[in-house]
């Protein structure tokens, strides 16, 4: 069966520090991968998605970036965090063909001080 | 841009009550999914509806896809505290890699 792992679960970072959140998927090949941000109790904002290694689509202009160095690895990064980057970050995967349900990790709670 | 509006945004009820959550759009989707998210966790897929007019039941939860495939509803019978969470609908289009997520409905069921 397929599993998705996302870490760390919580992170407290000072303003201006770098960020690296990692997500890995097991049990499937060539998945679509997604990064979302969620404000408290609200819906999901798609940040990036990837349909293959090295292929990244950015949905929202911001100081975050994403990379996919391996087929089942998706990384969310920032060189300098802003206070507005605080939030709940979710990674998800879906089968490669379009229109499929997504399966989410447990999320990372990021607090910027 | 496709949008999905959910209503109500927030619902607080007593255990044993019935409720309905709506998910509406002016756009047609090839399928629609419902997710439930508990605090501090990722959303979990509940169901996918594909055919216009389709009704699916998951224990006390009944999901319906509108005839025109532009809207959907989730009905919960005899709600329990374990139903508490954020309910999200998401529209999908064949061949498109992204889902359109709804605005979310927060449900609180008190004992």
Coordinates of N, CA and C in Angstrom, one line a residue:
Chain A
X1 N 0.8 -1.2 0.0 CA 0.0 0.0 0.0 C 0.9 1.3 0.0
X2 N 0.3 2.4 -0.4 CA 1.0 3.6 -0.5 C 1.0 4.4 0.8
X3 N 2.1 5.0 1.1 CA 2.2 5.8 2.3 C 2.9 7.1 2.0
X4 N 2.6 8.1 2.7 CA 3.2 9.4 2.5 C 3.7 9.9 3.9
X5 N 5.0 10.4 3.9 CA 5.6 10.8 5.1 C 6.0 12.3 5.0
X6 N 5.7 13.0 6.0 CA 6.0 14.5 5.9 C 6.7 14.8 7.3
X7 N 7.7 15.6 7.2 CA 8.4 16.0 8.5 C 9.1 17.3 8.3
X8 N 9.3 18.0 9.4 CA 8.9 17.7 10.8 C 7.4 17.9 11.0
X9 N 6.9 17.5 12.1 CA 5.5 17.7 12.4 C 5.3 19.1 12.9
X10 N 6.2 19.7 13.6 CA 6.1 21.1 14.1 C 7.5 21.7 13.9
X11 N 7.5 23.0 13.7 CA 8.7 23.7 13.5 C 8.5 25.2 13.9
X12 N 9.5 25.7 14.7 CA 9.5 27.1 15.1 C 10.7 27.7 14.6
X13 N 10.6 28.7 13.8 CA 11.8 29.3 13.2 C 11.7 30.8 13.3
X14 N 12.9 31.5 13.5 CA 12.9 32.9 13.5 C 12.8 33.5 12.1
X15 N 12.2 34.8 12.1 CA 12.1 35.5 10.8 C 13.5 35.6 10.2
X16 N 13.6 35.4 8.9 CA 14.8 35.5 8.1 C 15.6 34.2 8.1
X17 N 15.2 33.2 8.7 CA 15.9 31.9 8.7 C 15.5 31.1 7.5
X18 N 16.3 30.1 7.1 CA 15.9 29.3 6.0 C 14.9 28.2 6.4
X19 N 14.3 27.5 5.4 CA 13.3 26.5 5.6 C 13.5 25.3 4.7
X20 N 13.3 24.1 5.2 CA 13.3 23.0 4.4 C 12.3 22.0 5.0
X21 N 11.2 21.7 4.2 CA 10.3 20.7 4.6 C 10.3 19.6 3.6
X22 N 10.3 18.3 4.1 CA 10.5 17.2 3.2 C 9.2 16.3 3.2
X23 N 9.0 15.7 2.1 CA 7.8 14.8 1.9 C 8.3 13.7 1.0
X24 N 8.0 12.5 1.5 CA 8.3 11.3 0.6 C 7.1 10.4 0.5
X25 N 7.0 9.7 -0.6 CA 5.9 8.8 -0.8 C 6.5 7.4 -1.1
X26 N 5.8 6.4 -0.6 CA 6.3 5.0 -0.8 C 5.2 4.2 -1.4
X27 N 5.5 3.2 -2.2 CA 4.6 2.2 -2.7 C 3.9 2.6 -4.0
X28 N 4.4 3.7 -4.7 CA 3.9 4.0 -6.0 C 5.0 4.7 -6.8
X29 N 4.8 4.7 -8.1 CA 5.8 5.3 -9.0 C 5.2 6.5 -9.8
X30 N 6.0 7.5 -10.0 CA 5.6 8.6 -10.8 C 4.3 9.3 -10.3
X31 N 4.3 9.5 -9.0 CA 3.0 10.2 -8.6 C 3.1 11.7 -8.9
X32 N 1.9 12.3 -8.9 CA 1.8 13.8 -8.8 C 2.0 14.2 -7.4
X33 N 2.8 15.2 -7.1 CA 3.0 15.7 -5.8 C 2.6 17.1 -5.6
X34 N 2.1 17.5 -4.4 CA 1.6 18.8 -4.2 C 2.0 19.3 -2.8
X35 N 2.2 20.6 -2.7 CA 2.3 21.4 -1.5 C 1.2 22.3 -1.3
X36 N 0.5 22.3 -0.1 CA -0.5 23.2 0.2 C -0.2 23.9 1.5
X37 N -0.8 25.1 1.6 CA -0.8 25.8 2.9 C -2.2 26.0 3.3
X38 N -2.4 25.9 4.7 CA -3.8 26.0 5.2 C -3.8 27.0 6.4
X39 N -4.6 28.0 6.3 CA -4.8 28.9 7.5 C -5.7 28.1 8.4
X40 N -5.7 28.5 9.7 CA -6.5 27.8 10.8 C -7.9 27.7 10.4
X41 N -8.4 26.4 10.3 CA -9.8 26.1 10.1 C -10.3 26.5 8.7
X42 N -9.4 26.7 7.8 CA -9.8 27.2 6.5 C -9.5 26.2 5.4
X43 N -9.8 26.5 4.2 CA -9.5 25.7 3.0 C -8.0 25.6 2.7
X44 N -7.7 24.9 1.6 CA -6.4 24.7 1.2 C -6.0 25.6 0.1
X45 N -4.8 26.2 0.2 CA -4.2 27.0 -0.9 C -3.0 26.2 -1.5
X46 N -3.2 25.9 -2.8 CA -2.2 25.2 -3.5 C -1.0 26.1 -3.7
X47 N 0.2 25.6 -3.3 CA 1.5 26.4 -3.5 C 2.2 25.9 -4.7
X48 N 2.5 24.6 -4.8 CA 3.3 24.0 -5.9 C 2.7 22.6 -6.2
X49 N 2.9 22.2 -7.4 CA 2.7 20.8 -7.8 C 3.7 20.4 -8.8
X50 N 3.9 19.0 -8.8 CA 4.9 18.5 -9.7 C 4.4 17.2 -10.3
X51 N 4.6 17.0 -11.6 CA 4.1 15.8 -12.3 C 5.3 14.9 -12.7
X52 N 6.5 15.3 -12.3 CA 7.7 14.5 -12.6 C 8.9 15.1 -12.0
X53 N 10.0 14.3 -12.0 CA 11.3 14.8 -11.4 C 11.7 16.1 -12.1
X54 N 12.0 17.1 -11.3 CA 12.5 18.4 -11.8 C 11.4 19.3 -12.4
X55 N 10.2 18.8 -12.4 CA 9.1 19.6 -13.0 C 8.3 20.2 -11.9
X56 N 8.3 21.5 -11.8 CA 7.6 22.2 -10.7 C 6.7 23.3 -11.3
X57 N 5.5 23.3 -10.8 CA 4.6 24.4 -11.2 C 4.2 25.2 -10.0
X58 N 4.4 26.5 -10.1 CA 4.2 27.4 -8.9 C 2.8 28.1 -9.1
X59 N 2.0 28.0 -8.1 CA 0.7 28.6 -8.2 C 0.6 30.0 -7.6
X60 N 1.4 30.3 -6.6 CA 1.3 31.5 -5.9 C 2.7 32.2 -5.8
X61 N 2.8 33.4 -6.3 CA 4.1 34.1 -6.1 C 4.4 34.3 -4.7
X62 N 5.6 34.0 -4.3 CA 6.0 34.1 -2.9 C 7.5 33.8 -2.7
X63 N 7.9 33.9 -1.5 CA 9.3 33.6 -1.2 C 9.6 32.1 -1.0
X64 N 8.7 31.2 -1.3 CA 8.9 29.8 -1.1 C 9.3 29.2 -2.5
X65 N 9.9 28.1 -2.5 CA 10.3 27.3 -3.7 C 10.1 25.9 -3.4
X66 N 10.0 25.1 -4.4 CA 9.9 23.6 -4.3 C 10.8 22.9 -5.2
X67 N 11.2 21.7 -4.9 CA 12.1 20.9 -5.7 C 11.6 19.5 -5.6
X68 N 11.9 18.7 -6.7 CA 11.6 17.3 -6.7 C 12.9 16.6 -7.2
X69 N 13.8 16.3 -6.3 CA 15.1 15.7 -6.8 C 15.0 14.2 -7.1
X70 N 14.0 13.6 -6.5 CA 13.7 12.2 -6.8 C 12.3 12.0 -7.1
X71 N 11.9 10.8 -7.7 CA 10.6 10.6 -8.1 C 9.6 10.7 -7.0
X72 N 9.9 10.3 -5.8 CA 9.0 10.2 -4.7 C 9.4 11.2 -3.5
X73 N 10.1 12.2 -3.9 CA 10.6 13.2 -2.9 C 10.2 14.6 -3.3
X74 N 9.6 15.3 -2.4 CA 9.2 16.7 -2.7 C 9.6 17.6 -1.6
X75 N 10.3 18.7 -1.9 CA 10.9 19.5 -0.8 C 10.3 20.9 -1.0
X76 N 9.9 21.5 0.1 CA 9.5 22.9 0.2 C 10.6 23.7 0.9
X77 N 11.0 24.8 0.3 CA 12.2 25.6 0.8 C 11.9 27.1 0.8
X78 N 12.7 27.7 1.7 CA 12.7 29.2 1.6 C 14.1 29.6 2.1
X79 N 14.6 30.7 1.5 CA 15.9 31.2 1.9 C 15.8 32.1 3.1
X80 N 14.7 32.9 3.2 CA 14.5 33.8 4.3 C 13.0 33.8 4.6
X81 N 12.6 33.2 5.8 CA 11.2 33.2 6.2 C 10.7 34.5 6.6
X82 N 9.4 34.7 6.3 CA 8.7 35.9 6.7 C 7.6 35.5 7.7
X83 N 7.2 36.5 8.5 CA 6.1 36.2 9.5 C 4.9 35.6 8.8
X84 N 4.6 36.1 7.6 CA 3.4 35.6 6.9 C 3.5 34.2 6.4
X85 N 4.7 33.6 6.5 CA 4.9 32.2 6.1 C 4.3 31.2 7.2
X86 N 4.0 31.7 8.3 CA 3.4 30.8 9.3 C 2.2 30.1 8.8
X87 N 2.0 28.9 9.2 CA 0.8 28.2 8.8 C 1.0 26.7 8.9
X88 N 0.0 26.0 8.4 CA 0.0 24.5 8.4 C 0.2 24.1 6.9
X89 N 1.4 23.3 6.7 CA 1.8 23.0 5.4 C 1.5 21.5 5.2
X90 N 0.8 21.2 4.1 CA 0.4 19.8 3.8 C 1.0 19.4 2.4
X91 N 1.6 18.2 2.4 CA 2.0 17.5 1.2 C 1.0 16.5 0.8
X92 N 0.8 16.3 -0.5 CA -0.2 15.3 -0.9 C 0.4 14.6 -2.2
X93 N -0.1 13.4 -2.5 CA 0.2 12.8 -3.8 C -1.1 12.3 -4.4
X94 N -1.0 12.1 -5.7 CA -2.1 11.4 -6.4 C -1.5 10.6 -7.6
X95 N -2.2 9.6 -8.1 CA -1.7 8.9 -9.2 C -1.5 9.8 -10.4
X96 N -0.6 9.4 -11.3 CA -0.1 10.3 -12.4 C -1.2 10.8 -13.3
X97 N -2.2 10.0 -13.5 CA -3.3 10.5 -14.4 C -4.1 11.6 -13.8
X98 N -4.6 12.6 -14.5 CA -5.3 13.7 -13.9 C -6.6 13.3 -13.3
X99 N -7.1 14.2 -12.4 CA -8.5 14.1 -11.9 C -8.6 13.1 -10.8
X100 N -7.5 12.6 -10.2 CA -7.6 11.6 -9.2 C -7.6 12.2 -7.8
X101 N -8.2 11.4 -6.8 CA -8.2 11.9 -5.4 C -6.7 12.1 -4.9
X102 N -6.6 13.0 -4.0 CA -5.2 13.2 -3.4 C -5.2 12.6 -2.0
X103 N -4.0 12.2 -1.6 CA -3.8 11.6 -0.3 C -2.7 12.4 0.4
X104 N -3.1 12.8 1.6 CA -2.3 13.8 2.3 C -1.4 13.2 3.4
X105 N -0.3 13.9 3.7 CA 0.5 13.7 4.8 C -0.2 14.3 6.1
X106 N 0.5 14.2 7.2 CA -0.1 14.7 8.4 C 0.2 16.1 8.7
X107 N 1.0 16.8 7.8 CA 1.2 18.2 7.9 C 2.3 18.6 8.8
X108 N 2.8 19.9 8.5 CA 3.8 20.5 9.4 C 3.3 21.8 9.9
X109 N 3.2 22.0 11.2 CA 2.8 23.3 11.8 C 4.0 24.2 11.9
X110 N 4.1 25.2 11.1 CA 5.2 26.1 11.0 C 4.9 27.5 11.7
X111 N 5.6 27.8 12.7 CA 5.5 29.1 13.4 C 6.7 29.9 13.3
X112 N 6.5 31.1 12.9 CA 7.6 32.1 12.6 C 7.6 33.1 13.8
X113 N 8.7 33.3 14.4 CA 8.8 34.2 15.5 C 9.6 35.5 15.2
Chain B
X1 N -11.7 31.0 -13.8 CA -11.2 30.2 -12.6 C -12.4 29.5 -12.0
X2 N -12.2 28.2 -11.7 CA -13.3 27.4 -11.1 C -13.3 27.6 -9.6
X3 N -14.4 27.8 -9.0 CA -14.6 28.0 -7.6 C -15.6 27.0 -7.0
X4 N -15.4 26.6 -5.8 CA -16.3 25.8 -5.1 C -16.7 26.5 -3.8
X5 N -17.9 26.8 -3.6 CA -18.3 27.5 -2.3 C -19.1 26.5 -1.5
X6 N -18.7 26.4 -0.2 CA -19.3 25.5 0.7 C -20.2 26.3 1.7
X7 N -21.3 25.7 2.1 CA -22.1 26.3 3.1 C -22.8 25.2 3.9
X8 N -23.0 25.5 5.2 CA -22.5 26.7 5.9 C -20.9 26.6 6.1
X9 N -20.4 27.8 6.5 CA -18.9 27.8 6.8 C -18.7 27.1 8.2
X10 N -19.6 27.2 9.1 CA -19.5 26.7 10.4 C -20.8 26.1 10.9
X11 N -20.8 25.0 11.6 CA -22.0 24.4 12.0 C -21.7 23.8 13.4
X12 N -22.5 24.2 14.4 CA -22.4 23.6 15.7 C -23.7 23.0 16.1
X13 N -23.7 21.7 16.4 CA -25.0 21.0 16.6 C -24.8 20.0 17.8
X14 N -25.9 19.5 18.3 CA -25.9 18.5 19.4 C -25.9 17.1 18.8
X15 N -25.3 16.2 19.5 CA -25.3 14.8 19.1 C -26.7 14.3 18.8
X16 N -26.9 13.6 17.8 CA -28.2 13.0 17.4 C -28.9 13.9 16.3
X17 N -28.5 15.1 16.1 CA -29.1 15.9 15.1 C -28.6 15.5 13.7
X18 N -29.4 15.9 12.7 CA -29.1 15.7 11.3 C -28.6 17.0 10.7
X19 N -27.7 16.9 9.7 CA -27.2 18.1 9.0 C -26.9 17.9 7.6
X20 N -26.9 19.0 6.8 CA -26.5 18.9 5.4 C -25.5 20.0 5.1
X21 N -24.4 19.6 4.4 CA -23.4 20.5 3.9 C -23.5 20.6 2.4
X22 N -23.4 21.8 1.9 CA -23.5 22.0 0.5 C -22.2 22.5 -0.2
X23 N -22.0 22.1 -1.4 CA -20.8 22.4 -2.2 C -21.3 22.8 -3.6
X24 N -21.1 24.1 -3.9 CA -21.7 24.6 -5.1 C -20.7 25.3 -6.0
X25 N -21.0 25.2 -7.3 CA -20.1 25.8 -8.3 C -20.9 26.2 -9.5
X26 N -20.4 27.1 -10.3 CA -21.0 27.4 -11.6 C -20.3 26.6 -12.7
X27 N -19.3 25.8 -12.3 CA -18.5 25.0 -13.3 C -18.9 23.6 -13.2
X28 N -18.8 22.9 -14.3 CA -19.0 21.4 -14.3 C -17.7 20.7 -14.0
X29 N -17.8 19.6 -13.2 CA -16.7 18.8 -12.9 C -16.9 17.4 -13.3
X30 N -15.8 16.7 -13.7 CA -16.0 15.3 -14.1 C -16.2 14.4 -12.8
X31 N -15.7 14.8 -11.7 CA -16.0 14.1 -10.4 C -15.9 15.0 -9.3
X32 N -16.4 14.6 -8.1 CA -16.2 15.5 -7.0 C -15.9 14.6 -5.8
X33 N -15.0 15.0 -4.9 CA -14.5 14.3 -3.8 C -14.9 15.0 -2.5
X34 N -15.1 14.2 -1.5 CA -15.3 14.8 -0.1 C -14.2 14.3 0.8
X35 N -13.6 15.2 1.6 CA -12.6 14.9 2.6 C -13.1 15.4 4.0
X36 N -12.5 14.7 5.0 CA -12.7 15.2 6.3 C -11.3 15.3 7.0
X37 N -11.1 16.5 7.7 CA -9.9 16.8 8.3 C -10.1 17.0 9.8
X38 N -9.3 16.3 10.6 CA -9.3 16.6 12.0 C -8.2 17.5 12.4
X39 N -8.3 18.2 13.5 CA -7.3 19.2 13.9 C -5.9 18.6 13.9
X40 N -4.9 19.2 13.3 CA -3.5 18.8 13.3 C -3.2 17.6 12.4
X41 N -4.2 17.2 11.6 CA -3.9 16.1 10.6 C -4.2 16.6 9.2
X42 N -3.8 15.7 8.3 CA -4.2 16.0 6.9 C -5.6 15.5 6.5
X43 N -6.2 16.1 5.5 CA -7.5 15.6 5.0 C -7.5 14.2 4.6
X44 N -8.6 13.5 4.9 CA -8.7 12.1 4.5 C -9.9 11.9 3.6
X45 N -9.7 11.3 2.5 CA -10.7 11.1 1.5 C -11.9 10.2 2.0
X46 N -13.1 10.7 1.9 CA -14.3 10.0 2.3 C -14.9 9.3 1.1
X47 N -15.1 10.0 0.0 CA -15.8 9.4 -1.1 C -15.5 10.2 -2.4
X48 N -15.7 9.6 -3.5 CA -15.7 10.2 -4.8 C -17.0 9.9 -5.5
X49 N -17.6 10.9 -6.0 CA -18.8 10.8 -6.9 C -18.5 11.2 -8.3
X50 N -19.0 10.4 -9.2 CA -18.6 10.6 -10.6 C -19.7 10.9 -11.6
X51 N -20.9 10.3 -11.3 CA -22.0 10.4 -12.3 C -23.0 11.4 -11.7
X52 N -23.5 12.2 -12.7 CA -24.6 13.2 -12.3 C -25.8 12.5 -11.6
X53 N -26.2 13.0 -10.4 CA -27.3 12.3 -9.7 C -26.9 11.2 -8.8
X54 N -25.6 10.8 -8.9 CA -25.2 9.7 -8.1 C -25.3 9.9 -6.6
X55 N -25.7 8.9 -5.9 CA -25.8 8.9 -4.4 C -25.0 7.8 -3.8
X56 N -24.1 8.2 -2.9 CA -23.3 7.2 -2.2 C -23.5 7.3 -0.7
X57 N -23.5 6.1 0.0 CA -23.7 6.2 1.4 C -22.5 5.5 2.1
X58 N -22.1 6.2 3.2 CA -21.0 5.7 4.0 C -21.4 5.7 5.4
X59 N -22.0 4.6 5.9 CA -22.6 4.5 7.2 C -23.7 5.6 7.4
X60 N -23.5 6.6 8.2 CA -24.5 7.6 8.4 C -24.3 8.8 7.5
X61 N -23.4 8.8 6.6 CA -23.1 9.9 5.7 C -23.6 9.5 4.3
X62 N -24.4 10.5 3.7 CA -24.9 10.3 2.4 C -24.4 11.4 1.5
X63 N -23.8 11.1 0.4 CA -23.2 12.0 -0.5 C -24.0 12.0 -1.8
X64 N -24.3 13.2 -2.4 CA -25.0 13.2 -3.7 C -24.3 14.2 -4.6
X65 N -24.2 13.8 -5.9 CA -23.6 14.6 -6.9 C -24.8 15.2 -7.7
X66 N -24.8 16.5 -7.9 CA -25.9 17.1 -8.7 C -26.1 16.6 -10.1
X67 N -27.3 16.6 -10.6 CA -27.5 16.1 -11.9 C -26.6 16.7 -13.0
X68 N -26.4 18.0 -12.8 CA -25.5 18.8 -13.8 C -24.0 18.7 -13.5
X69 N -23.7 18.0 -12.4 CA -22.3 17.8 -12.0 C -21.7 19.2 -11.6
X70 N -22.5 20.1 -11.1 CA -21.9 21.4 -10.7 C -22.0 21.5 -9.1
X71 N -22.6 20.6 -8.4 CA -22.8 20.8 -7.0 C -22.9 19.4 -6.4
X72 N -22.8 19.4 -5.0 CA -22.8 18.2 -4.3 C -23.3 18.5 -2.9
X73 N -23.8 17.5 -2.2 CA -24.2 17.7 -0.8 C -23.8 16.5 0.0
X74 N -23.6 16.8 1.3 CA -23.2 15.7 2.3 C -24.2 15.8 3.4
X75 N -24.9 14.7 3.6 CA -25.9 14.7 4.7 C -25.5 13.7 5.8
X76 N -25.5 14.2 7.0 CA -25.1 13.3 8.1 C -26.3 13.1 9.0
X77 N -26.6 11.8 9.2 CA -27.8 11.4 10.0 C -27.3 11.1 11.4
X78 N -28.0 11.6 12.4 CA -27.7 11.3 13.8 C -26.2 11.6 14.1
X79 N -25.8 12.8 14.0 CA -24.4 13.2 14.1 C -23.8 12.7 15.5
X80 N -22.6 12.4 15.5 CA -21.9 12.0 16.7 C -20.6 12.9 16.9
X81 N -20.1 13.0 18.1 CA -18.9 13.8 18.4 C -17.8 13.4 17.5
X82 N -17.7 12.2 17.1 CA -16.6 11.7 16.2 C -16.7 12.3 14.8
X83 N -17.8 12.9 14.5 CA -18.0 13.5 13.1 C -17.4 14.9 13.1
X84 N -17.0 15.4 14.2 CA -16.4 16.7 14.3 C -15.2 16.8 13.4
X85 N -15.1 17.9 12.7 CA -13.9 18.1 11.8 C -14.2 19.2 10.8
X86 N -13.3 19.3 9.9 CA -13.4 20.2 8.7 C -13.8 19.4 7.5
X87 N -14.9 19.7 6.8 CA -15.3 18.9 5.7 C -14.9 19.7 4.4
X88 N -14.2 19.1 3.5 CA -13.8 19.8 2.3 C -14.3 19.0 1.1
X89 N -14.9 19.8 0.1 CA -15.2 19.1 -1.2 C -14.1 19.6 -2.2
X90 N -14.0 18.8 -3.2 CA -12.9 19.1 -4.2 C -13.4 18.6 -5.5
X91 N -13.3 19.5 -6.5 CA -13.8 19.1 -7.9 C -12.6 18.7 -8.7
X92 N -12.8 17.7 -9.6 CA -11.7 17.2 -10.4 C -12.2 17.3 -11.9
X93 N -11.3 17.4 -12.8 CA -11.5 17.4 -14.2 C -10.6 16.4 -14.8
X94 N -11.1 15.5 -15.7 CA -10.3 14.5 -16.3 C -9.1 15.1 -17.1
X95 N -7.9 14.6 -16.8 CA -6.7 15.1 -17.5 C -6.1 16.3 -16.8
X96 N -6.7 16.9 -15.8 CA -6.1 18.0 -15.1 C -5.5 17.5 -13.9
X97 N -4.3 18.0 -13.6 CA -3.5 17.5 -12.4 C -3.9 18.2 -11.1
X98 N -4.7 19.3 -11.1 CA -5.0 20.0 -9.9 C -6.5 19.7 -9.6
X99 N -6.8 19.7 -8.2 CA -8.1 19.7 -7.8 C -8.5 21.2 -7.4
X100 N -9.9 21.4 -7.5 CA -10.4 22.7 -7.0 C -11.0 22.4 -5.6
X101 N -10.4 22.9 -4.6 CA -10.9 22.7 -3.2 C -12.0 23.7 -2.8
X102 N -13.0 23.2 -2.1 CA -14.0 24.1 -1.6 C -13.5 24.9 -0.4
X103 N -14.3 25.8 0.0 CA -13.9 26.8 1.1 C -13.9 26.1 2.5
X104 N -14.6 24.9 2.6 CA -14.6 24.2 3.9 C -15.8 24.5 4.8
X105 N -16.2 23.5 5.5 CA -17.2 23.6 6.5 C -16.7 23.0 7.8
X106 N -16.7 23.8 8.8 CA -16.3 23.3 10.1 C -17.5 22.8 10.9
X107 N -17.4 21.5 11.3 CA -18.5 20.9 12.0 C -18.1 20.6 13.4
X108 N -18.9 21.0 14.4 CA -18.7 20.7 15.8 C -19.9 20.0 16.3
X109 N -19.8 18.8 16.8 CA -20.9 18.0 17.3 C -20.6 17.8 18.8
X110 N -21.5 18.4 19.6 CA -21.3 18.3 21.1 C -22.1 17.2 21.7
X111 N -21.6 16.5 22.7 CA -22.3 15.4 23.4 C -23.6 15.9 24.0

